[in-house]
Coordinates of C-alpha atoms and ligand atoms in Angstrom, one line a residue:
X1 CA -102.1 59.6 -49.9
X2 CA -104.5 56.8 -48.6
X3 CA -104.1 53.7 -51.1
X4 CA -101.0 52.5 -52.8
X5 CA -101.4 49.7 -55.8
X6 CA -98.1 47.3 -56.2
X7 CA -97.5 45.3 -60.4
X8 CA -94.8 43.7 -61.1
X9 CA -93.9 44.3 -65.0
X10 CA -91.6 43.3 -68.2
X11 CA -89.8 40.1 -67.5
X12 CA -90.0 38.7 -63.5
X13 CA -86.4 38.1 -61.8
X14 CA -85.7 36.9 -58.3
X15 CA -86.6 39.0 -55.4
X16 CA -89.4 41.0 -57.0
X17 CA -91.5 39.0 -54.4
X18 CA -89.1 40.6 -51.9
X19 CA -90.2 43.9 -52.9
X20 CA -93.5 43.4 -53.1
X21 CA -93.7 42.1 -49.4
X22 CA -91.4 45.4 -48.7
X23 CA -93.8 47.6 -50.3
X24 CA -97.4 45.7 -48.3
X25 CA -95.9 46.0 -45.3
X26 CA -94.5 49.2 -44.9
X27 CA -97.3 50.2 -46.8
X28 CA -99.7 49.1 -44.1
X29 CA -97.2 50.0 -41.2
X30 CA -97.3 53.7 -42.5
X31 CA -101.6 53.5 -42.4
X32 CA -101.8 53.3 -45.9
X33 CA -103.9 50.6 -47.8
X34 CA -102.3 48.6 -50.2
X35 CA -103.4 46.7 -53.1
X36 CA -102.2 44.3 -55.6
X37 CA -102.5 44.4 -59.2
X38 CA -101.9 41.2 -60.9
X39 CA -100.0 40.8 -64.3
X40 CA -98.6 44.5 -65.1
X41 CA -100.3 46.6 -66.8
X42 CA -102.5 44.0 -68.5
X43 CA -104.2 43.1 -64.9
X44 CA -104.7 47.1 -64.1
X45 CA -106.8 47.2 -67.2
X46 CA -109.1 44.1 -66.7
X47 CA -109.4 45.4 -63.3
X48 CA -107.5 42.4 -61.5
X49 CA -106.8 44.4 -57.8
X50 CA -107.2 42.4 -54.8
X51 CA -106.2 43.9 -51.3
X52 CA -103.4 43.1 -49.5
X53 CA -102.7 41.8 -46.1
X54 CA -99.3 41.8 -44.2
X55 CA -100.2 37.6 -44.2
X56 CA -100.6 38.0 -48.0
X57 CA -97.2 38.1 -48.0
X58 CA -96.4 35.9 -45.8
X59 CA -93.8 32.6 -46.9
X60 CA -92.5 34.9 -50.1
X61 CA -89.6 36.4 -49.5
X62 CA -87.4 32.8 -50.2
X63 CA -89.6 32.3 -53.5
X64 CA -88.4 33.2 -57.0
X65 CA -90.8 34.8 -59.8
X66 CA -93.2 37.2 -59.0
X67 CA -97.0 36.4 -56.8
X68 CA -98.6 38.7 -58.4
X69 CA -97.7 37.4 -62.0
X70 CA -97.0 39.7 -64.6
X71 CA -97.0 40.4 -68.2
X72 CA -96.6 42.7 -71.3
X73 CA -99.1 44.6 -72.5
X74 CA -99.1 46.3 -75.8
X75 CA -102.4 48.5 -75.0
X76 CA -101.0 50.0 -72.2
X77 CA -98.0 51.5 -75.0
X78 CA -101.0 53.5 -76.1
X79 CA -102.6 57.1 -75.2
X80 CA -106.1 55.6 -74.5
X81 CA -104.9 52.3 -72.4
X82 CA -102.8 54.8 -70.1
X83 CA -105.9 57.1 -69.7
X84 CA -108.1 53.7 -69.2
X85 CA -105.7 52.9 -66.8
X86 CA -105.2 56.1 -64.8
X87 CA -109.3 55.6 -64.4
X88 CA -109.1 52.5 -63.1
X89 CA -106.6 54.0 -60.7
X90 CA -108.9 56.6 -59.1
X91 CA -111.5 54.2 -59.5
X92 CA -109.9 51.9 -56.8
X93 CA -108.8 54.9 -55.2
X94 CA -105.1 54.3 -55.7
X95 CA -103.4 57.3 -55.3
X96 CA -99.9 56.3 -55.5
X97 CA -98.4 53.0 -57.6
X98 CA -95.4 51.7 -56.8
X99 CA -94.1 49.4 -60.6
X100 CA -91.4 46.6 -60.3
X101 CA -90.0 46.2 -63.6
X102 CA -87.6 47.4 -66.5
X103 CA -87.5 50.5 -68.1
X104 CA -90.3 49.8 -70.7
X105 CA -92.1 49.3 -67.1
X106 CA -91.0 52.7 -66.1
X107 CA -92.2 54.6 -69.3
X108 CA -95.6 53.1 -68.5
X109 CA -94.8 54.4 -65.0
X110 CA -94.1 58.3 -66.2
X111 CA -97.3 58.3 -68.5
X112 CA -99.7 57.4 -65.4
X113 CA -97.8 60.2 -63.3
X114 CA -98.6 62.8 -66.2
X115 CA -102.2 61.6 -65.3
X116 CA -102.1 62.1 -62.1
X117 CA -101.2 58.7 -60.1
X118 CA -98.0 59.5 -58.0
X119 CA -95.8 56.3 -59.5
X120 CA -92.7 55.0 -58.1
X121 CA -90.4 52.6 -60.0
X122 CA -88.1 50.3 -58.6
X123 CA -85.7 48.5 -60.9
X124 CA -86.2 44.4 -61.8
X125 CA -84.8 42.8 -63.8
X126 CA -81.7 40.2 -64.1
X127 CA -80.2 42.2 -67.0
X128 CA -78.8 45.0 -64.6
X129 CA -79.7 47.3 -68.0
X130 CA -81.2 49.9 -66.4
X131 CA -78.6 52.9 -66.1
X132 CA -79.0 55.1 -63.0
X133 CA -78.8 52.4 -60.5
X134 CA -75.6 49.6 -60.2
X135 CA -78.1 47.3 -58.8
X136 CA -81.4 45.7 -60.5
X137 CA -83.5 43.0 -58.6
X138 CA -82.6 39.5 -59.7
X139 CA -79.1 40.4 -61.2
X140 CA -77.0 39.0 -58.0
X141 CA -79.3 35.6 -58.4
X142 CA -79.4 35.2 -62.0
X143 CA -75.6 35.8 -61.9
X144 CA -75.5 33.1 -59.4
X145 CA -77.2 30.5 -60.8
X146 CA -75.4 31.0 -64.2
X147 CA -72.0 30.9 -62.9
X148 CA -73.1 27.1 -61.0
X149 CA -74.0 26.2 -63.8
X150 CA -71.2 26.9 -66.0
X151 CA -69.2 25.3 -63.6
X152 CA -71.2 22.2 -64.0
X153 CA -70.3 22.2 -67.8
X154 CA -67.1 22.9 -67.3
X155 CA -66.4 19.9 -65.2
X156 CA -67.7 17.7 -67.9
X157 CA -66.0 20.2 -71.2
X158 CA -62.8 19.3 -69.1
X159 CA -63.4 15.7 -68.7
X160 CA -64.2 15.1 -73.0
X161 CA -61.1 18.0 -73.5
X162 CA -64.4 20.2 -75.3
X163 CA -65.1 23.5 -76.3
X164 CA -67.9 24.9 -74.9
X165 CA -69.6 28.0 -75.4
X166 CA -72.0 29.0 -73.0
X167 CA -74.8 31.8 -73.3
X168 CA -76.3 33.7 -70.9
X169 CA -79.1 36.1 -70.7
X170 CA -79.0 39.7 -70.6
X171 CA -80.8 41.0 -73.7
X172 CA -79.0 44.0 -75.4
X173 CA -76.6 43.7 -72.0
X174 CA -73.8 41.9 -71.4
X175 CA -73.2 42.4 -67.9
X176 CA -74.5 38.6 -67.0
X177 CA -71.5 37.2 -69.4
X178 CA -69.0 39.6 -68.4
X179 CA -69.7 39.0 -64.8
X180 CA -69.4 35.0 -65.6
X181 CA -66.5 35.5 -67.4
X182 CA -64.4 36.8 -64.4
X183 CA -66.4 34.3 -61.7
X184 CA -65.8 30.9 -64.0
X185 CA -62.9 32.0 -65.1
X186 CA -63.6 31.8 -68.8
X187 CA -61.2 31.9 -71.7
X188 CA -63.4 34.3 -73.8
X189 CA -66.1 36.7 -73.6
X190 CA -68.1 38.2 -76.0
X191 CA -70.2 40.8 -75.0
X192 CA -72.5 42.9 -77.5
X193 CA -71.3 46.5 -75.9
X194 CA -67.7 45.7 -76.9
X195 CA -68.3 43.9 -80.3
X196 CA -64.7 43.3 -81.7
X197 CA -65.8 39.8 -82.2
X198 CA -63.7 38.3 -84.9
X199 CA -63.7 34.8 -85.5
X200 CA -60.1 33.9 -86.3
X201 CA -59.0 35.3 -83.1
X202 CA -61.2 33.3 -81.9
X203 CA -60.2 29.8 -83.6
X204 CA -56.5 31.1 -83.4
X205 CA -56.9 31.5 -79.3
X206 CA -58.5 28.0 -79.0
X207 CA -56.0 26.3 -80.7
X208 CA -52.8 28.0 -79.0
X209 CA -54.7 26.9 -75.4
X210 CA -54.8 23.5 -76.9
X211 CA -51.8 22.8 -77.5
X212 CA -50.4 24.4 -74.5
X213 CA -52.1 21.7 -72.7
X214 CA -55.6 23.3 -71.8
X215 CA -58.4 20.6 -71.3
X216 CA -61.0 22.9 -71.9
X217 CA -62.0 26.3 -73.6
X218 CA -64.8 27.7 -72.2
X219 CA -66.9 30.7 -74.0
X220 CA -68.9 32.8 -72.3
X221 CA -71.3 34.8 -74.7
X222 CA -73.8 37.4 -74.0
X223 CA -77.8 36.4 -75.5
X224 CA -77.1 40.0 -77.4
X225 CA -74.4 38.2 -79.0
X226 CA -76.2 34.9 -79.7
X227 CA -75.9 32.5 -82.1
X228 CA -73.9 30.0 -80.2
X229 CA -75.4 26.8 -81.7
X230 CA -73.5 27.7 -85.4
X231 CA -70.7 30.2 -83.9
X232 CA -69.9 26.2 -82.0
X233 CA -70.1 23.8 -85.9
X234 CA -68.1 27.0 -87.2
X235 CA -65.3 26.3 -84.7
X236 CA -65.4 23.0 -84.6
X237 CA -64.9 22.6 -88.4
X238 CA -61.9 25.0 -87.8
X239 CA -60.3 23.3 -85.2
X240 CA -61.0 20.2 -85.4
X241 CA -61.9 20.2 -81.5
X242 CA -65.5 18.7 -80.4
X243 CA -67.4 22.4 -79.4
X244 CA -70.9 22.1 -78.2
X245 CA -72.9 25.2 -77.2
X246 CA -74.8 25.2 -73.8
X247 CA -78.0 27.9 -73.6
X248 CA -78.5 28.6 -70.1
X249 CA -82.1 30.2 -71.1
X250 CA -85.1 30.8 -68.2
X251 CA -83.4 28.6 -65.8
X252 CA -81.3 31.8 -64.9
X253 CA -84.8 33.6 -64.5
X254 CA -85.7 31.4 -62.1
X255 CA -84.6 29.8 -58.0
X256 CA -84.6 31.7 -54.7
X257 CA -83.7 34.3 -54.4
X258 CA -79.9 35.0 -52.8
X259 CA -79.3 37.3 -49.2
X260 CA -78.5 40.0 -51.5
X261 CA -81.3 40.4 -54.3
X262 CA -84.2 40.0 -50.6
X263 CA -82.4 42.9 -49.0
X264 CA -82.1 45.2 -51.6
X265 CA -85.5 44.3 -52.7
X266 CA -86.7 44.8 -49.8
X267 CA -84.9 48.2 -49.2
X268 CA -86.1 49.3 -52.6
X269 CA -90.2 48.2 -51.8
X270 CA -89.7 50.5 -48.5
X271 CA -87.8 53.1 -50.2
X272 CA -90.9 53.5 -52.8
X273 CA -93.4 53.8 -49.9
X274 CA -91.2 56.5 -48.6
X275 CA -91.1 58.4 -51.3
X276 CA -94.7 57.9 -52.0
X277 CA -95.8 58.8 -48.1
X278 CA -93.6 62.3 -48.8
X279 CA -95.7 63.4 -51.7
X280 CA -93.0 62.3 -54.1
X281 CA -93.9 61.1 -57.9
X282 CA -93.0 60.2 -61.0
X283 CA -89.8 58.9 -59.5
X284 CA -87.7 55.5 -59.9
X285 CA -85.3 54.2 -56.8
X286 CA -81.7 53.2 -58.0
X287 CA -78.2 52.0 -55.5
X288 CA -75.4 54.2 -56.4
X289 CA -72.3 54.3 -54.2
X290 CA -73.7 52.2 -51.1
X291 CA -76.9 54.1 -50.7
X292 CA -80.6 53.6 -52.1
X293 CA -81.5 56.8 -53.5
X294 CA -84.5 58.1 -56.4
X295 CA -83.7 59.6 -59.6
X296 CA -86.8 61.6 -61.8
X297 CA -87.8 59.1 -64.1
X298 CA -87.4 61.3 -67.2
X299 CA -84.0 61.8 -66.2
X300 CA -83.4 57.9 -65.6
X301 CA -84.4 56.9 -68.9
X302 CA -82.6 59.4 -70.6
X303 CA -79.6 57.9 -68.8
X304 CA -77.0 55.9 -70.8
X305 CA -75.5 53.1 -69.4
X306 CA -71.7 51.1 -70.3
X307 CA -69.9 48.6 -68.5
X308 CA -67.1 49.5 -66.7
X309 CA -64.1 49.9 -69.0
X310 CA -61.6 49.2 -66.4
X311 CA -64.0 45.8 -65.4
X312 CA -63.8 44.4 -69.5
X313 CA -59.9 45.0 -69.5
X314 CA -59.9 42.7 -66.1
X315 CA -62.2 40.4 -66.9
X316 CA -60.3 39.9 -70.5
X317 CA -56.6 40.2 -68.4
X318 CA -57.5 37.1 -66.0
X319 CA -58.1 35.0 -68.7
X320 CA -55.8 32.7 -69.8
X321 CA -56.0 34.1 -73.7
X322 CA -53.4 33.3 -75.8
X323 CA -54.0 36.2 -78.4
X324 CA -54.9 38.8 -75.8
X325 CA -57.7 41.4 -77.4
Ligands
ATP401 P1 -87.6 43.8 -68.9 O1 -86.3 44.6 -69.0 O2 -87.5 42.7 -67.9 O3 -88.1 43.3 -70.2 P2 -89.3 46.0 -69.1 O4 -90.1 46.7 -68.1 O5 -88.3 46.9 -69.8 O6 -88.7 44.8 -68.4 P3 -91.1 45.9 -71.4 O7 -91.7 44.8 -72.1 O8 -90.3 46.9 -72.2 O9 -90.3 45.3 -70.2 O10 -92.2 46.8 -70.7 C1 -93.2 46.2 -69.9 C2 -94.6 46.8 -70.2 O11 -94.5 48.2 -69.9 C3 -95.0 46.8 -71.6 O12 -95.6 45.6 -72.0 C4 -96.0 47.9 -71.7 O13 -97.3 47.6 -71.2 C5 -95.4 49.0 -70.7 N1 -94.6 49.9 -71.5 C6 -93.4 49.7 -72.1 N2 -93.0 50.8 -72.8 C7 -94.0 51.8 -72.6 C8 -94.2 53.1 -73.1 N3 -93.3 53.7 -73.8 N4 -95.3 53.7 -72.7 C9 -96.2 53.1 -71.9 N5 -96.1 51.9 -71.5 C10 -95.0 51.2 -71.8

C-alpha cells in the first residue's frame, strides 16, 4: 500500500478533525502518501483530492467540525456511483481509504472494499449509535455542551418556578438524553428505546414535584422522541404550570472538541493506518473494554445496539420522580 485517501461522512461531530490529523500524519510517518477527499462521497466523485501535508493539519486538533467538509450523497447509495468511485480511487492511486462517519458511511465503506480499495472506518458521530464500539467521535463533546446548556435553562426554569423540557440530539438514539438526564439531574427522561411514554404520568409527576416544593421540573427528551414544542402547551394546559420547550439543535454539533473526543480520535485515525499498513480491509475500529480494536464491517453493521438496562434504571432511580416508572 503506497497512498491512503481520508473523507469525513454523514453528519460531522467534534474531533473528526482529530482524526483526520491522526490518520495524515501517521500516514506520512509510516512512508505512505496521504490524501484528502473533501465532502464524503460527493467530493470522491467530482474528483475533489488534494494532498496532504503534516502542516495541512496543523492548528486543527482544538477545532470543531470537520476541514475537509463533508456531505451526503445519494449517488454513491447506488451500484454505478460505487464503481465510479472505486475508479476514481485507482485513478488517484489510493489504495487504501480510511471513512470518518456513521454507519450509512460505513456501508459506503464495505461496497468500495468489494471493489477493491482496502477501507477502514472509524466511528463519528455524536449519536454514539453505532453498535460495536462504546465510544463514537463527538459523543463526549456533544454530551458536554448539552449538559452546560441545560444547566443554563435550568438556572432560569428555577428562577420563573417553569417546566422545561429540553431536547437533545441523537436521532433514533437516546443515549445524549439519557446521559443528560443523569449529569443535570433531570426529573424525566424520555428516550425512544424505552418508549413507555405516557402522558398522565407525566402531568401526574409534575404536579406531585410541585407541590412538594420543587421550583423546577426539568424534561430531558431524546430528538427520536420529539415533539417538545406541543408535548410543553399539552402540559401546561394540564397543569396549569408555565412549560416552555428548549431545542438544543446544531449547537450540540458544534465547539472544540473536549481532551477525550482528540484522544480517541486521534487513537482511532492511527489505529486505521495500522490496520491499513498490515494489509487489513473492509474493517471499522470500535473501543470496547478500554482498548481500540477493529471489527469486520459486515459484522459491525449487523450488530444491534441497546442502552444499558442497568444505566436507564439509574438514571430513572436518581431522579427525584414522584410516580417512579
Ligand atoms: P450520521 O450517523 O452522522 O448521519 P452516517 O454515515 O450514518 O452518519 P448517512 O447519511 O447514513 O450518514 O450516510 C452518509 C453517506 O454514506 C450517504 O450520503 C451515502 O453517500 C453513503 N451511504 C449510506 N448508505 C449507503 C449504502 N447502503 N451504500 C453505499 N453508500 C451508502
Amino acid at each position: 500500500i503506497k497512498t491512503i485517501g481520508v473523507l469525513t461522512s454523514g453528519g460531522d461531530a467534534p474531533g473528526m478533525n482529530a482524526a483526520i490529523r491522526a490518520v495524515v500524519r501517521r500516514g506520512l510517518s509510516s512512508g505512505l502518501n496521504v490524501k484528502g477527499i473533501y465532502k464524503g462521497y460527493n467530493g470522491l466523485l467530482n474528483e475533489e483530492i488534494v494532498d496532504m501535508t503534516a502542516r495541512d493539519v496543523s492548528d486543527t486538533i482544538e477545532r470543531g467540525g470537520t476541514i475537509l467538509y463533508t456531505a451526503r450523497c445519494a449517488e454513491f447509495r447506488t451500484p454505478e456511483g460505487q464503481q465510479r468511485g472505486a475508479e476514481i480511487c485507482k485513478k488517484h492511486g489510493i489504495d487504501g481509504l480510511v471513512v470518518i462517519g456513521g454507519d450509512g458511511s460505513f456501508a459506503g465503506a464495505q461496497k468500495l472494499a468489494n471493489l477493491g480499495i482496502n477501507t477502514i472506518g472509524v466511528p463519528g458521530t455524536i449519536d454514539l449509535d453505532i453498535a460495536c464500539t462504546e465510544y463514537t467521535i463527538g459523543f463526549d463533546t456533544a454530551v458536554n455542551t448539552a449538559m452546560e446548556a441545560i444547566d443554563k435553562v435550568r438556572d432560569t426554569s428555577t428562577s420563573h418556578e417553569r417546566c422545561s423540557i429540553i431536547e437533545v440530539m441523537g436521532r433514533n438514539a437516546g443515549y445524549l438524553a439519557m446521559w443528560c438526564g443523569i449529569a443535570n439531574g433531570a426529573e424525566d427522561v424520555l428516550i425512544p428505546e424505552k418508549y413507555d411514554y405516557d402522558e398522565q404520568k407525566l402531568i401526574n409527576n409534575i404536579i406531585a414535584s410541585r407541590k412538594a416544593g420543587k421550583k423546577h421540573h426539568i424534561i430531558v427528551n431524546a430528538e427520536g422522541i420529539g415533539h417538545s414544542e406541543a408535548m410543553a402547551r399539552r402540559i401546561e394546559a394540564a397543569t396549569g404550570i408555565e412549560t416552555r420547550a428548549t431545542i438544543l439543535g446544531h449547537m450540540q454539533r458544534g465547539g472544540n472538541p473536549t481532551c477525550k473526543d482528540r484522544v480517541y480520535a486521534s487513537m482511532m485515525g492511527a489505529l486505521a493506518v495500522d490496520l491499513l499498513v498490515a494489509g487489513k480491509s473492509c474493517r471499522v475500529v470500535g473501543y470496547r473494554h478500554g482498548e481500540f480494536m477493529d471489527f469486520d464491517i459486515n459484522e459491525a453493521l449487523a450488530m444491534q445496539k441497546d442502552v444499558s438496562p442497568y444505566m436507564w434504571e439509574v438514571c430513572n432511580s436518581l431522579s427525584h420522580n414522584y410516580n417512579k416508572k
